[in-house]
Tab-separated table of C-alpha atoms and ligand atoms in Angstrom:
chain	number	residue	atom	x	y	z
A	1	MET	CA	-22.104	-13.994	-16.690
A	2	VAL	CA	-20.289	-11.144	-14.953
A	3	HIS	CA	-19.362	-8.218	-17.191
A	4	VAL	CA	-15.836	-6.889	-16.584
A	5	PRO	CA	-14.937	-3.630	-18.363
A	6	ASN	CA	-11.739	-3.374	-20.405
A	7	ILE	CA	-9.084	-0.699	-19.971
A	8	LYS	CA	-7.479	0.660	-23.142
A	9	LEU	CA	-3.706	0.304	-23.377
A	10	ASN	CA	-1.320	2.674	-25.168
A	11	ASN	CA	-1.016	0.220	-28.091
A	12	ASN	CA	-4.812	0.172	-28.641
A	13	LEU	CA	-5.163	-3.298	-27.153
A	14	THR	CA	-7.131	-3.701	-23.919
A	15	ILE	CA	-6.700	-5.366	-20.515
A	16	PRO	CA	-9.673	-6.571	-18.446
A	17	ALA	CA	-10.009	-4.293	-15.397
A	18	PHE	CA	-10.249	-7.386	-13.160
A	19	GLY	CA	-8.213	-10.576	-13.124
A	20	LEU	CA	-7.118	-13.481	-10.956
A	21	GLY	CA	-3.811	-13.446	-9.062
A	22	THR	CA	-2.114	-16.845	-9.013
A	23	TRP	CA	0.636	-16.479	-6.441
A	24	GLN	CA	-0.057	-19.154	-3.849
A	25	GLY	CA	1.839	-17.864	-0.803
A	26	PRO	CA	2.115	-20.985	1.395
A	27	PRO	CA	4.212	-23.814	-0.066
A	28	GLY	CA	2.368	-27.044	-0.765
A	29	LYS	CA	-0.754	-25.256	-1.996
A	30	GLU	CA	0.358	-25.056	-5.628
A	31	ALA	CA	-2.262	-27.529	-6.875
A	32	GLU	CA	-5.180	-25.389	-5.611
A	33	VAL	CA	-4.530	-22.916	-8.372
A	34	GLY	CA	-5.686	-25.309	-11.132
A	35	LEU	CA	-9.114	-25.643	-9.575
A	36	ALA	CA	-9.241	-21.893	-8.913
A	37	VAL	CA	-8.460	-21.087	-12.562
A	38	LYS	CA	-11.169	-23.487	-13.779
A	39	ASP	CA	-13.753	-22.108	-11.324
A	40	ALA	CA	-12.714	-18.580	-12.254
A	41	ILE	CA	-13.204	-19.214	-15.983
A	42	ASP	CA	-16.674	-20.663	-15.280
A	43	ILE	CA	-17.520	-17.577	-13.204
A	44	GLY	CA	-16.385	-15.190	-15.956
A	45	TYR	CA	-12.746	-14.313	-15.186
A	46	ARG	CA	-10.777	-13.834	-18.398
A	47	HIS	CA	-7.583	-12.197	-17.079
A	48	PHE	CA	-4.956	-14.317	-15.285
A	49	ASP	CA	-1.802	-12.987	-13.668
A	50	CYS	CA	0.987	-15.566	-13.691
A	51	ALA	CA	4.752	-15.624	-13.142
A	52	HIS	CA	7.564	-18.115	-13.508
A	53	VAL	CA	8.499	-17.599	-9.857
A	54	TYR	CA	5.025	-18.708	-8.670
A	55	GLY	CA	6.010	-22.238	-9.702
A	56	ASN	CA	2.564	-23.129	-11.032
A	57	GLU	CA	2.461	-22.112	-14.704
A	58	ASP	CA	2.213	-25.778	-15.736
A	59	ILE	CA	-0.872	-26.315	-13.536
A	60	ILE	CA	-2.474	-23.128	-14.870
A	61	GLY	CA	-1.688	-24.220	-18.447
A	62	GLU	CA	-3.500	-27.524	-17.896
A	63	ALA	CA	-6.538	-25.764	-16.414
A	64	ILE	CA	-6.763	-23.322	-19.321
A	65	LYS	CA	-6.360	-26.138	-21.848
A	66	GLU	CA	-9.204	-28.062	-20.202
A	67	LYS	CA	-11.566	-25.085	-20.339
A	68	ILE	CA	-10.698	-24.396	-23.987
A	69	LYS	CA	-11.288	-28.078	-24.799
A	70	GLU	CA	-14.662	-27.993	-23.006
A	71	GLY	CA	-15.589	-25.039	-25.249
A	72	VAL	CA	-16.126	-22.670	-22.292
A	73	VAL	CA	-13.587	-20.144	-23.660
A	74	LYS	CA	-11.370	-19.587	-26.666
A	75	ARG	CA	-7.727	-18.556	-26.352
A	76	GLU	CA	-8.559	-15.149	-27.829
A	77	ASP	CA	-11.116	-14.521	-25.036
A	78	LEU	CA	-8.349	-14.736	-22.422
A	79	PHE	CA	-5.774	-12.195	-21.259
A	80	ILE	CA	-2.738	-14.027	-19.888
A	81	THR	CA	0.104	-12.169	-18.187
A	82	SER	CA	3.393	-13.650	-17.063
A	83	LYS	CA	6.604	-12.193	-15.701
A	84	LEU	CA	10.316	-12.561	-16.309
A	85	TRP	CA	11.998	-13.557	-13.038
A	86	VAL	CA	15.153	-11.712	-11.952
A	87	ASN	CA	17.612	-14.527	-12.790
A	88	TYR	CA	16.671	-14.122	-16.461
A	89	ASN	CA	17.016	-10.327	-16.779
A	90	ARG	CA	20.193	-10.730	-18.874
A	91	PRO	CA	19.083	-9.869	-22.444
A	92	ASP	CA	20.059	-13.204	-24.032
A	93	LEU	CA	17.942	-15.060	-21.434
A	94	VAL	CA	14.689	-13.171	-22.023
A	95	GLU	CA	13.485	-15.073	-25.089
A	96	PRO	CA	14.345	-18.542	-23.686
A	97	ALA	CA	12.615	-17.612	-20.400
A	98	LEU	CA	9.485	-16.490	-22.240
A	99	ARG	CA	9.507	-19.595	-24.455
A	100	ALA	CA	9.764	-21.776	-21.324
A	101	THR	CA	6.810	-19.922	-19.775
A	102	LEU	CA	4.773	-20.430	-22.971
A	103	LYS	CA	5.615	-24.122	-22.937
A	104	ARG	CA	4.502	-24.496	-19.303
A	105	LEU	CA	1.304	-22.555	-19.999
A	106	GLN	CA	0.767	-24.499	-23.281
A	107	LEU	CA	0.231	-21.230	-25.158
A	108	ASP	CA	1.567	-19.816	-28.438
A	109	TYR	CA	1.667	-16.251	-27.143
A	110	LEU	CA	1.141	-14.186	-23.992
A	111	ASP	CA	-1.041	-11.118	-23.858
A	112	LEU	CA	1.409	-9.366	-21.554
A	113	TYR	CA	4.955	-10.066	-20.423
A	114	LEU	CA	6.397	-8.022	-17.546
A	115	ILE	CA	9.892	-7.490	-16.148
A	116	HIS	CA	9.069	-8.672	-12.610
A	117	TRP	CA	11.604	-6.417	-10.799
A	118	PRO	CA	14.092	-3.811	-12.074
A	119	PHE	CA	17.090	-5.459	-10.350
A	120	ALA	CA	18.677	-8.762	-11.375
A	121	VAL	CA	20.204	-11.731	-9.582
A	122	LYS	CA	22.933	-14.061	-10.825
A	123	ALA	CA	22.004	-15.487	-14.237
A	124	GLY	CA	21.199	-19.178	-14.377
A	125	ASP	CA	18.349	-21.506	-13.544
A	126	ASN	CA	18.423	-20.856	-9.785
A	127	LEU	CA	15.563	-18.436	-9.050
A	128	PHE	CA	17.057	-17.407	-5.687
A	129	PRO	CA	20.841	-17.844	-6.000
A	130	SER	CA	22.858	-17.654	-2.814
A	131	ASN	CA	26.008	-19.400	-1.610
A	132	SER	CA	24.362	-20.905	1.431
A	133	LYS	CA	21.171	-20.576	3.468
A	134	THR	CA	22.654	-17.793	5.585
A	135	ASP	CA	24.394	-15.944	2.735
A	136	PRO	CA	22.616	-13.062	1.062
A	137	THR	CA	21.249	-13.329	-2.472
A	138	ILE	CA	23.844	-13.107	-5.246
A	139	PHE	CA	22.880	-10.092	-7.303
A	140	SER	CA	24.021	-9.078	-10.773
A	141	ASN	CA	24.418	-5.690	-12.381
A	142	VAL	CA	22.280	-6.277	-15.504
A	143	ASP	CA	20.699	-2.968	-16.493
A	144	TYR	CA	16.917	-3.075	-16.941
A	145	ILE	CA	17.359	-0.926	-20.082
A	146	ASP	CA	19.146	-3.860	-21.723
A	147	THR	CA	16.463	-6.242	-20.470
A	148	TRP	CA	13.819	-3.940	-21.968
A	149	LYS	CA	15.472	-4.062	-25.427
A	150	ALA	CA	15.150	-7.856	-25.324
A	151	MET	CA	11.510	-7.501	-24.189
A	152	GLU	CA	10.887	-5.330	-27.267
A	153	ASP	CA	12.387	-8.076	-29.428
A	154	VAL	CA	10.087	-10.791	-28.054
A	155	GLN	CA	7.071	-8.567	-28.705
A	156	ARG	CA	8.271	-7.975	-32.285
A	157	LYS	CA	8.583	-11.746	-32.702
A	158	GLY	CA	4.916	-12.160	-31.692
A	159	LEU	CA	5.648	-14.157	-28.532
A	160	THR	CA	3.668	-11.599	-26.533
A	161	LYS	CA	1.100	-9.001	-27.630
A	162	SER	CA	2.281	-6.385	-25.127
A	163	ILE	CA	5.158	-5.765	-22.738
A	164	GLY	CA	5.368	-3.976	-19.436
A	165	ILE	CA	7.128	-3.615	-16.120
A	166	SER	CA	6.488	-4.388	-12.480
A	167	ASN	CA	7.793	-2.752	-9.306
A	168	PHE	CA	9.424	0.144	-11.215
A	169	ASN	CA	9.628	3.587	-9.582
A	170	SER	CA	9.119	6.934	-11.343
A	171	LYS	CA	12.840	7.599	-11.900
A	172	GLN	CA	13.353	4.154	-13.407
A	173	ILE	CA	10.357	4.672	-15.705
A	174	ASP	CA	11.674	8.036	-16.913
A	175	ARG	CA	15.078	6.500	-17.605
A	176	LEU	CA	13.480	3.532	-19.382
A	177	LEU	CA	11.380	5.835	-21.577
A	178	LYS	CA	14.518	7.692	-22.739
A	179	HIS	CA	15.788	4.427	-24.249
A	180	ALA	CA	12.569	2.596	-25.162
A	181	THR	CA	11.162	2.149	-28.645
A	182	ILE	CA	8.049	0.514	-27.199
A	183	VAL	CA	6.411	2.254	-24.227
A	184	PRO	CA	5.429	-0.227	-21.471
A	185	VAL	CA	1.648	-0.649	-21.379
A	186	ILE	CA	1.495	-1.558	-17.670
A	187	ASN	CA	3.419	-1.024	-14.450
A	188	GLN	CA	2.227	-3.729	-12.035
A	189	VAL	CA	2.698	-2.487	-8.477
A	190	GLU	CA	1.477	-3.120	-4.954
A	191	CYS	CA	-1.671	-1.064	-4.439
A	192	HIS	CA	-4.309	-1.035	-1.705
A	193	ALA	CA	-5.841	1.450	0.722
A	194	TYR	CA	-2.617	1.645	2.804
A	195	LEU	CA	-0.505	2.311	-0.336
A	196	ASN	CA	-2.834	3.889	-2.866
A	197	GLN	CA	-0.131	4.929	-5.371
A	198	LYS	CA	-1.815	8.278	-6.222
A	199	LYS	CA	1.453	9.911	-7.320
A	200	LEU	CA	2.743	6.936	-9.290
A	201	ARG	CA	-0.680	6.497	-10.981
A	202	LYS	CA	-0.693	10.149	-12.110
A	203	PHE	CA	2.918	9.948	-13.261
A	204	CYS	CA	2.329	6.720	-15.208
A	205	GLY	CA	-0.988	7.970	-16.613
A	206	GLU	CA	0.758	11.056	-18.063
A	207	ARG	CA	3.113	8.677	-19.882
A	208	GLY	CA	0.413	6.328	-21.198
A	209	ILE	CA	1.088	3.591	-18.647
A	210	ILE	CA	-1.784	1.920	-16.748
A	211	LEU	CA	-1.280	0.476	-13.250
A	212	THR	CA	-2.183	-3.082	-12.372
A	213	ALA	CA	-2.768	-3.273	-8.613
A	214	TYR	CA	-1.240	-6.296	-6.899
A	215	SER	CA	-1.966	-7.453	-3.331
A	216	PRO	CA	-5.158	-5.311	-3.369
A	217	LEU	CA	-6.398	-6.994	-0.159
A	218	GLY	CA	-3.046	-6.459	1.537
A	219	SER	CA	-1.937	-10.041	0.831
A	220	PRO	CA	-3.297	-11.403	4.158
A	221	ALA	CA	-1.641	-14.824	3.623
A	222	ARG	CA	1.823	-13.599	2.631
A	223	PRO	CA	4.528	-15.874	4.018
A	224	TRP	CA	6.615	-13.113	5.624
A	225	GLN	CA	3.742	-11.658	7.675
A	226	LYS	CA	4.593	-11.062	11.360
A	227	PRO	CA	2.132	-10.877	14.288
A	228	GLY	CA	1.141	-7.262	14.860
A	229	ASP	CA	1.841	-6.119	11.264
A	230	PRO	CA	-0.752	-3.530	10.188
A	231	SER	CA	-3.522	-5.190	8.174
A	232	VAL	CA	-5.594	-3.215	5.697
A	233	PHE	CA	-7.807	-6.284	5.372
A	234	ASN	CA	-8.758	-6.123	9.078
A	235	ASP	CA	-8.990	-2.329	9.352
A	236	ASP	CA	-12.043	-1.341	11.464
A	237	LYS	CA	-12.637	1.778	9.380
A	238	ILE	CA	-12.950	-0.327	6.239
A	239	ARG	CA	-15.265	-2.695	8.103
A	240	GLU	CA	-17.486	0.306	8.962
A	241	ILE	CA	-17.701	1.366	5.304
A	242	ALA	CA	-18.419	-2.236	4.372
A	243	GLN	CA	-21.350	-2.317	6.819
A	244	LYS	CA	-22.730	0.902	5.353
A	245	TYR	CA	-22.855	-0.659	1.853
A	246	GLY	CA	-23.852	-4.141	3.042
A	247	LYS	CA	-20.595	-5.480	1.556
A	248	THR	CA	-17.494	-7.222	2.870
A	249	SER	CA	-14.194	-5.439	3.546
A	250	ALA	CA	-12.725	-7.287	0.543
A	251	GLU	CA	-15.410	-5.868	-1.740
A	252	ILE	CA	-14.762	-2.330	-0.479
A	253	LEU	CA	-10.989	-2.691	-0.934
A	254	LEU	CA	-11.419	-4.030	-4.478
A	255	ARG	CA	-14.045	-1.462	-5.471
A	256	TYR	CA	-11.707	1.300	-4.231
A	257	ILE	CA	-8.995	0.182	-6.691
A	258	VAL	CA	-11.480	-0.225	-9.535
A	259	GLN	CA	-12.687	3.364	-8.992
A	260	LEU	CA	-9.075	4.604	-8.948
A	261	GLY	CA	-8.949	3.290	-12.529
A	262	ASP	CA	-6.441	0.439	-12.230
A	263	SER	CA	-6.673	-3.121	-13.366
A	264	VAL	CA	-6.830	-5.281	-10.206
A	265	ILE	CA	-5.775	-8.924	-9.641
A	266	PRO	CA	-6.871	-10.354	-6.258
A	267	LYS	CA	-5.964	-13.977	-5.584
A	268	SER	CA	-8.498	-16.462	-4.251
A	269	SER	CA	-8.735	-20.239	-4.357
A	270	ASN	CA	-12.235	-20.293	-2.917
A	271	LYS	CA	-15.205	-20.428	-5.305
A	272	GLU	CA	-17.499	-18.221	-3.205
A	273	ARG	CA	-14.788	-15.575	-2.752
A	274	LEU	CA	-13.911	-15.753	-6.464
A	275	LYS	CA	-17.573	-14.915	-7.198
A	276	GLN	CA	-17.792	-12.227	-4.537
A	277	ASN	CA	-14.614	-10.474	-5.674
A	278	ILE	CA	-15.518	-10.093	-9.345
A	279	GLU	CA	-18.913	-8.647	-8.498
A	280	VAL	CA	-17.420	-5.274	-7.629
A	281	PHE	CA	-18.794	-3.812	-10.830
A	282	ASN	CA	-22.373	-3.779	-9.524
A	283	PHE	CA	-21.967	-1.019	-6.923
A	284	GLU	CA	-20.196	2.306	-6.550
A	285	LEU	CA	-18.492	4.058	-3.631
A	286	LEU	CA	-19.699	7.603	-2.977
A	287	PRO	CA	-17.133	10.403	-3.523
A	288	GLU	CA	-16.977	11.092	0.242
A	289	ASP	CA	-16.133	7.424	0.927
A	290	MET	CA	-13.452	7.437	-1.798
A	291	GLU	CA	-11.993	10.563	-0.164
A	292	PHE	CA	-12.070	8.907	3.243
A	293	LEU	CA	-10.361	5.771	1.895
A	294	ASP	CA	-7.670	8.023	0.382
A	295	THR	CA	-6.835	9.239	3.903
A	296	LEU	CA	-5.855	5.699	4.992
A	297	ASP	CA	-2.722	5.811	2.806
A	298	CYS	CA	0.320	5.398	5.070
A	299	ASN	CA	3.007	4.184	2.649
A	300	GLY	CA	2.109	0.736	4.032
A	301	ARG	CA	4.210	-1.336	1.649
A	302	ILE	CA	4.249	-5.063	2.378
A	303	CYS	CA	6.098	-6.466	-0.660
A	304	SER	CA	9.402	-4.659	-0.338
A	305	PHE	CA	11.996	-7.324	-1.268
A	306	ASP	CA	14.324	-6.046	1.460
A	307	ASN	CA	17.150	-8.415	0.430
A	308	ALA	CA	17.712	-6.237	-2.605
A	309	LYS	CA	17.727	-2.894	-0.789
A	310	ASP	CA	21.402	-2.189	-1.519
A	311	HIS	CA	21.144	-2.985	-5.230
A	312	PRO	CA	21.561	0.098	-7.464
A	313	HIS	CA	18.276	-0.749	-9.222
A	314	TYR	CA	16.284	-1.389	-6.025
A	315	PRO	CA	13.011	0.495	-6.600
A	316	PHE	CA	11.935	1.491	-3.089
A	317	SER	CA	14.918	3.459	-1.732
A	318	PRO	CA	13.879	6.276	0.605
A	319	ASP	CA	15.475	8.840	-1.751
A	320	VAL	CA	12.859	8.099	-4.443
A	321	GLU	CA	9.478	9.578	-3.512
A	322	PHE	CA	7.351	7.230	-5.628
B	401	NDP	N1	4.331	-8.154	-9.443
B	401	NDP	C1	4.612	-8.526	-8.197
B	401	NDP	O1	5.727	-8.345	-7.699
B	401	NDP	C2	3.540	-9.167	-7.378
B	401	NDP	C3	2.386	-9.613	-7.969
B	401	NDP	N2	1.392	-10.213	-7.227
B	401	NDP	C4	0.180	-10.683	-7.944
B	401	NDP	O2	-0.967	-10.124	-7.328
B	401	NDP	C5	-1.845	-11.160	-6.923
B	401	NDP	C6	-2.678	-10.759	-5.708
B	401	NDP	O3	-1.874	-10.430	-4.604
B	401	NDP	P1	-1.675	-11.381	-3.326
B	401	NDP	O4	-0.390	-10.963	-2.728
B	401	NDP	O5	-1.885	-12.777	-3.735
B	401	NDP	O6	-2.770	-10.949	-2.283
B	401	NDP	P2	-4.279	-10.428	-2.267
B	401	NDP	O7	-4.238	-9.053	-1.704
B	401	NDP	O8	-4.939	-10.673	-3.565
B	401	NDP	O9	-4.888	-11.380	-1.148
B	401	NDP	C7	-5.058	-12.749	-1.379
B	401	NDP	C8	-5.519	-13.379	-0.061
B	401	NDP	O10	-6.788	-12.856	0.296
B	401	NDP	C9	-7.717	-13.920	0.491
B	401	NDP	N3	-8.997	-13.474	-0.096
B	401	NDP	C10	-9.285	-13.268	-1.402
B	401	NDP	N4	-10.537	-12.818	-1.568
B	401	NDP	C11	-11.078	-12.739	-0.331
B	401	NDP	C12	-12.352	-12.357	0.160
B	401	NDP	N5	-13.325	-11.948	-0.659
B	401	NDP	N6	-12.570	-12.425	1.509
B	401	NDP	C13	-11.587	-12.852	2.349
B	401	NDP	N7	-10.349	-13.227	1.943
B	401	NDP	C14	-10.099	-13.166	0.605
B	401	NDP	C15	-7.147	-15.112	-0.238
B	401	NDP	O11	-7.509	-16.304	0.405
B	401	NDP	P3	-8.394	-17.454	-0.349
B	401	NDP	O12	-7.578	-17.928	-1.511
B	401	NDP	O13	-8.567	-18.480	0.716
B	401	NDP	O14	-9.687	-16.798	-0.753
B	401	NDP	C16	-5.645	-14.878	-0.129
B	401	NDP	O15	-5.161	-15.390	1.082
B	401	NDP	C17	-0.896	-12.342	-6.683
B	401	NDP	O16	-1.572	-13.555	-6.575
B	401	NDP	C18	0.010	-12.201	-7.876
B	401	NDP	O17	-0.628	-12.691	-9.028
B	401	NDP	C19	1.506	-10.294	-5.862
B	401	NDP	C20	2.645	-9.887	-5.207
B	401	NDP	C21	3.758	-9.293	-5.916
B	402	NHF	O1	5.153	-11.573	-7.249
B	402	NHF	C1	5.758	-11.816	-6.236
B	402	NHF	C2	5.354	-12.769	-5.197
B	402	NHF	O2	6.355	-13.696	-4.885
B	402	NHF	C3	7.714	-13.297	-5.032
B	402	NHF	C4	8.635	-14.043	-4.147
B	402	NHF	O3	8.397	-15.406	-4.144
B	402	NHF	C5	7.808	-11.806	-4.910
B	402	NHF	O4	9.094	-11.322	-4.869
B	402	NHF	C6	7.119	-11.283	-6.082
B	402	NHF	O5	7.220	-9.965	-6.372
């Protein structure tokens, strides 16, 4: 069984440094995730990153239930994250949204619940509200501070062990901390060799917040990819380092994040790749290779949610450095 180290959170709980991403990019592939979760549990994965918007919490819930029933794991061995989608950021919708997630996952509590994005869209059950196919998204002006207060309430009620944020920038975190009673344990952000988040990691670390790195392989199957987009996954320089260690590019990219100290959540639905990915704890990159990988940073963000760029709580405006 693979041994995955834990990272200590600011509330003295821990998060496994490695987990499985469950966002299935291409539509129609939702069912694959059930098999992937079951394979992953057999391999030794204990940390699963879910979200309402991924549309597969029910399938993941079934897979987890099956593995608990088989006696392979107990609920308390698992670390399950989910995220509040932006149509439920209004404070009175947070608890019902979390309860619906728990129902789909067939769980009594989450280990971690995250605000998925700091901006909100029109409240209601439509995840992507717009007036027509060509119209832009209908946004709302819910303040993430008010959402956070409701997140604190659901933690107090025991519906989740910890709460955190995702896609928040440094200014938003500072503002949140001025109003928060509970400090977020995690900021889940895009992080890979083209966007290594050095400044945000330091900033969050000084405030007791750990980063979880999403799209650590550069999300090579993301639906909005265009031909010619830069690809960290296919970078020749990473391939060269991989050859030097007798590893794959994926292993080098994942080991890089692990050595930066984040929790990392690559997605795979392939049993061999699930095994390969979690074995990044059995080798180490030399300091000179870490330094070289640092030089590849080029602010290469791929998950930028451009639709929301004019929203006052959009996190990636050019006027905010990190
Ligand atoms: N908070 C947020 O806003 C966001 C969170 N996330 C979370 O982060 C997770 C990971 O990010 P994601 O965007 O999915 O992308 P990743 O960077 O994890 O890349 C996943 C892709 O890489 C392929 N892959 C995985 N392992 C290997 C390997 N060893 N060799 C070759 N190819 C490999 C997978 O294909 P295959 O399945 O065929 O192996 C899949 O197509 C998501 O699933 C989600 O849980 C992601 C985006 C935004
Ligand atoms: O986690 C994510 C992946 O999918 C979503 C869209 O469908 C993204 O917006 C999001 O941040």
